[in-house]
Amino acid sequence: MTTRHAVVSGASIAGLSAAFWLRRTGWEVTVLERATAFRDGGQNVDVRGVGREVLARMGLTDAVKAQNTTETGTVFVDASGEVRVELPSDGATAELEILRGDLAGTILRQLPEGVEIGYGDPIAAVREEADAVTVTTSAGRVLRADLLVVAEGVRSATRDLLFEGQVDRRALGITMVFGTIPRTTGDDSRWRWYTTVGGRQVHLRPDHHGTTRAILACTEAEDPTRLDRAEALTRLRDRFSGVGWEAPRILDGFDGSDDVYFDHLTQIRMPVWHRGRVCLAGDAAWCVTPMGGGGASLALVSGYVLAACLSGTGSGSPTPGLTAYENWMRPLVDDVQGLPRWIKPFAFPRTRFGLTLRSAADKALMTPALAPLMARFTRVAETDRALPSITATGTATGTAR
Ligand SMILES: Cc1cc2nc3c(=O)[nH]c(=O)nc-3n(C[C@H](O)[C@H](O)[C@H](O)COP(=O)(O)OP(=O)(O)OC[C@H]3O[C@@H](n4cnc5c(N)ncnc54)[C@H](O)[C@@H]3O)c2cc1C
């Protein structure tokens, strides 16, 4: 059988998982990443549900555990930092907590030999034909392939180019700003989560690098990713003025941090995730946002499921394999994209009265009677279905070229 060639665009969790598994199943793989080097950074993500099984099949569970963020649990605190409510174990804090950059870096280091990664040279044009897809990069490199996997994240340019008119972007009206700040002696091993009026939340989480991971989240109509960093940080400071607790420290920390990530939460919904020899994976296909949860787990799983579904299709049309991939992934995505209407006002109360109701509800949710409802929010990438089986060729694990 002739070796099939896949081009994967995007070298984060979804793209690297796809590269890992396609190479393992005998494909020649070229990864194209827009950034000029591997993108480290990013804050806490967790591996849940069937993501744990995929990680185990990659042989990476111990490596991920070794980089655990050391978070021991999650508590809701009040304006003075006193704990109001303690969440159940394996609730918001999962068993496998890791920083985004550490997870992506772990997959990168364990890619099977022979995966080529090209940095700083993204796709400029795509030509689709029945028997091949031809990619031209911005530097003029031409790659003729059997498959193009677009794993460029929520704001994917190649997806927008190829699936114009089919991308339903649903802005949730929530901004989240993630960043790394110096650790202080008052920081402990728990995720401390403070909610206050005006639709604002403040979070502090430990990591295993001796720093602290902070999040400021708020309801916001305008997309801060369209602004330059200085302007976005100034607006953030205005929005969080008078919030109290650790907000001033976090704002000062963000000013001095080179690792601040702005997100204006936007779900991506599409009627179809593949066409001909092109398919989408991870946030590019179905961004679920942190409100849905499980984006990293779904990205990880998608690479495995894609390769597994294509492993039985030979060198003919990939359509049956891509259809099977989509059919397998879609229920997992639907499960977390359908957010109840009340979730946003519940998570981001605007008034004192709303905050009082929320505080009462938090306590009620911890009672045994309502615990199943609480568990629902952290159940992502869960399924009774077995993962599709994969035909491994035994390609050795080693360093990527
Ligand atoms: C640097 C960074 C920091 C992040 N920090 C957080 C965080 O703190 N909290 C959080 O909840 N989520 C964060 N995320 C998002 C999170 O990683 C994803 O929601 C999730 O893991 C799904 O991963 P993904 O691989 O589908 O997409 P992403 O992780 O978004 O990765 C997409 C990759 O594609 C690359 N790319 C984009 N456009 C192109 C292009 N045209 N051509 C080639 N490559 C392209 C990007 O540089 C990136 O490497 C971050 C993502 C990145 C890239």
PDB file of N, CA, C and O in Angstrom, residues 43-44 177-181 202-206 211-216 246 249-251 254 259 261:
ATOM      1  N   GLN A  43      -2.932  28.334  30.291  1.00  0.00           N
ATOM      2  CA  GLN A  43      -3.208  28.010  31.687  1.00  0.00           C
ATOM      3  C   GLN A  43      -3.777  26.597  31.835  1.00  0.00           C
ATOM      4  O   GLN A  43      -3.633  25.767  30.955  1.00  0.00           O
ATOM      5  N   ASN A  44      -4.441  26.402  32.980  1.00  0.00           N
ATOM      6  CA  ASN A  44      -4.848  25.050  33.374  1.00  0.00           C
ATOM      7  C   ASN A  44      -5.874  24.448  32.420  1.00  0.00           C
ATOM      8  O   ASN A  44      -6.892  25.066  32.125  1.00  0.00           O
ATOM      9  N   VAL A 177      -9.605  36.320  30.874  1.00  0.00           N
ATOM     10  CA  VAL A 177      -8.211  36.700  30.685  1.00  0.00           C
ATOM     11  C   VAL A 177      -7.365  35.840  31.624  1.00  0.00           C
ATOM     12  O   VAL A 177      -7.595  35.822  32.840  1.00  0.00           O
ATOM     13  N   PHE A 178      -6.442  35.091  31.034  1.00  0.00           N
ATOM     14  CA  PHE A 178      -5.620  34.136  31.776  1.00  0.00           C
ATOM     15  C   PHE A 178      -4.186  34.675  31.817  1.00  0.00           C
ATOM     16  O   PHE A 178      -3.708  35.195  30.803  1.00  0.00           O
ATOM     17  N   GLY A 179      -3.504  34.506  32.945  1.00  0.00           N
ATOM     18  CA  GLY A 179      -2.114  34.959  32.981  1.00  0.00           C
ATOM     19  C   GLY A 179      -1.356  34.346  34.136  1.00  0.00           C
ATOM     20  O   GLY A 179      -1.946  33.786  35.063  1.00  0.00           O
ATOM     21  N   THR A 180      -0.035  34.442  34.057  1.00  0.00           N
ATOM     22  CA  THR A 180       0.842  33.900  35.094  1.00  0.00           C
ATOM     23  C   THR A 180       1.380  35.060  35.923  1.00  0.00           C
ATOM     24  O   THR A 180       1.879  36.036  35.356  1.00  0.00           O
ATOM     25  N   ILE A 181       1.274  34.963  37.248  1.00  0.00           N
ATOM     26  CA  ILE A 181       1.733  36.044  38.123  1.00  0.00           C
ATOM     27  C   ILE A 181       2.634  35.452  39.211  1.00  0.00           C
ATOM     28  O   ILE A 181       2.604  34.237  39.450  1.00  0.00           O
ATOM     29  N   VAL A 202     -12.991  36.295  39.877  1.00  0.00           N
ATOM     30  CA  VAL A 202     -11.533  36.347  40.053  1.00  0.00           C
ATOM     31  C   VAL A 202     -11.083  34.951  40.494  1.00  0.00           C
ATOM     32  O   VAL A 202     -11.688  34.372  41.406  1.00  0.00           O
ATOM     33  N   HIS A 203     -10.054  34.419  39.842  1.00  0.00           N
ATOM     34  CA  HIS A 203      -9.596  33.055  40.159  1.00  0.00           C
ATOM     35  C   HIS A 203      -8.082  33.041  40.388  1.00  0.00           C
ATOM     36  O   HIS A 203      -7.346  33.699  39.651  1.00  0.00           O
ATOM     37  N   LEU A 204      -7.664  32.244  41.342  1.00  0.00           N
ATOM     38  CA  LEU A 204      -6.239  31.974  41.536  1.00  0.00           C
ATOM     39  C   LEU A 204      -6.043  30.469  41.614  1.00  0.00           C
ATOM     40  O   LEU A 204      -6.785  29.778  42.320  1.00  0.00           O
ATOM     41  N   ARG A 205      -5.037  29.976  40.872  1.00  0.00           N
ATOM     42  CA  ARG A 205      -4.785  28.532  40.862  1.00  0.00           C
ATOM     43  C   ARG A 205      -3.275  28.285  40.977  1.00  0.00           C
ATOM     44  O   ARG A 205      -2.479  29.025  40.402  1.00  0.00           O
ATOM     45  N   PRO A 206      -2.892  27.210  41.684  1.00  0.00           N
ATOM     46  CA  PRO A 206      -1.466  26.913  41.794  1.00  0.00           C
ATOM     47  C   PRO A 206      -0.934  26.273  40.513  1.00  0.00           C
ATOM     48  O   PRO A 206      -1.711  25.745  39.712  1.00  0.00           O
ATOM     49  N   THR A 211       4.873  29.553  40.251  1.00  0.00           N
ATOM     50  CA  THR A 211       4.120  30.784  39.997  1.00  0.00           C
ATOM     51  C   THR A 211       2.640  30.502  40.266  1.00  0.00           C
ATOM     52  O   THR A 211       2.265  29.390  40.644  1.00  0.00           O
ATOM     53  N   THR A 212       1.814  31.495  40.060  1.00  0.00           N
ATOM     54  CA  THR A 212       0.372  31.331  40.273  1.00  0.00           C
ATOM     55  C   THR A 212      -0.346  31.672  38.978  1.00  0.00           C
ATOM     56  O   THR A 212       0.047  32.591  38.266  1.00  0.00           O
ATOM     57  N   ARG A 213      -1.380  30.910  38.683  1.00  0.00           N
ATOM     58  CA  ARG A 213      -2.166  31.131  37.462  1.00  0.00           C
ATOM     59  C   ARG A 213      -3.423  31.889  37.850  1.00  0.00           C
ATOM     60  O   ARG A 213      -4.156  31.462  38.752  1.00  0.00           O
ATOM     61  N   ALA A 214      -3.665  32.993  37.184  1.00  0.00           N
ATOM     62  CA  ALA A 214      -4.798  33.847  37.546  1.00  0.00           C
ATOM     63  C   ALA A 214      -5.750  33.981  36.370  1.00  0.00           C
ATOM     64  O   ALA A 214      -5.336  33.935  35.202  1.00  0.00           O
ATOM     65  N   ILE A 215      -7.017  34.133  36.686  1.00  0.00           N
ATOM     66  CA  ILE A 215      -8.035  34.365  35.650  1.00  0.00           C
ATOM     67  C   ILE A 215      -8.940  35.499  36.121  1.00  0.00           C
ATOM     68  O   ILE A 215      -9.390  35.505  37.278  1.00  0.00           O
ATOM     69  N   LEU A 216      -9.196  36.452  35.238  1.00  0.00           N
ATOM     70  CA  LEU A 216     -10.256  37.440  35.458  1.00  0.00           C
ATOM     71  C   LEU A 216     -11.311  37.173  34.397  1.00  0.00           C
ATOM     72  O   LEU A 216     -10.984  37.110  33.205  1.00  0.00           O
ATOM     73  N   GLU A 246      -8.229  39.709  45.408  1.00  0.00           N
ATOM     74  CA  GLU A 246      -6.890  39.707  44.822  1.00  0.00           C
ATOM     75  C   GLU A 246      -6.856  40.387  43.454  1.00  0.00           C
ATOM     76  O   GLU A 246      -5.840  40.315  42.753  1.00  0.00           O
ATOM     77  N   ARG A 249      -3.890  42.843  42.707  1.00  0.00           N
ATOM     78  CA  ARG A 249      -2.613  42.125  42.535  1.00  0.00           C
ATOM     79  C   ARG A 249      -2.542  41.455  41.166  1.00  0.00           C
ATOM     80  O   ARG A 249      -1.512  41.465  40.490  1.00  0.00           O
ATOM     81  N   ILE A 250      -3.656  40.867  40.743  1.00  0.00           N
ATOM     82  CA  ILE A 250      -3.672  40.176  39.446  1.00  0.00           C
ATOM     83  C   ILE A 250      -3.491  41.183  38.303  1.00  0.00           C
ATOM     84  O   ILE A 250      -2.697  40.954  37.375  1.00  0.00           O
ATOM     85  N   LEU A 251      -4.181  42.311  38.401  1.00  0.00           N
ATOM     86  CA  LEU A 251      -4.051  43.328  37.339  1.00  0.00           C
ATOM     87  C   LEU A 251      -2.603  43.813  37.249  1.00  0.00           C
ATOM     88  O   LEU A 251      -2.056  43.944  36.137  1.00  0.00           O
ATOM     89  N   PHE A 254      -0.577  41.018  35.644  1.00  0.00           N
ATOM     90  CA  PHE A 254      -0.783  40.902  34.192  1.00  0.00           C
ATOM     91  C   PHE A 254       0.027  41.958  33.441  1.00  0.00           C
ATOM     92  O   PHE A 254       0.553  41.701  32.359  1.00  0.00           O
ATOM     93  N   ASP A 259       2.683  36.391  29.431  1.00  0.00           N
ATOM     94  CA  ASP A 259       1.905  35.182  29.195  1.00  0.00           C
ATOM     95  C   ASP A 259       0.419  35.447  29.463  1.00  0.00           C
ATOM     96  O   ASP A 259      -0.243  34.687  30.162  1.00  0.00           O
ATOM     97  N   TYR A 261      -3.334  35.711  28.134  1.00  0.00           N
ATOM     98  CA  TYR A 261      -4.121  35.166  27.020  1.00  0.00           C
ATOM     99  C   TYR A 261      -5.556  35.677  27.166  1.00  0.00           C
ATOM    100  O   TYR A 261      -6.223  35.404  28.166  1.00  0.00           O
TER     101      TYR A 261
END
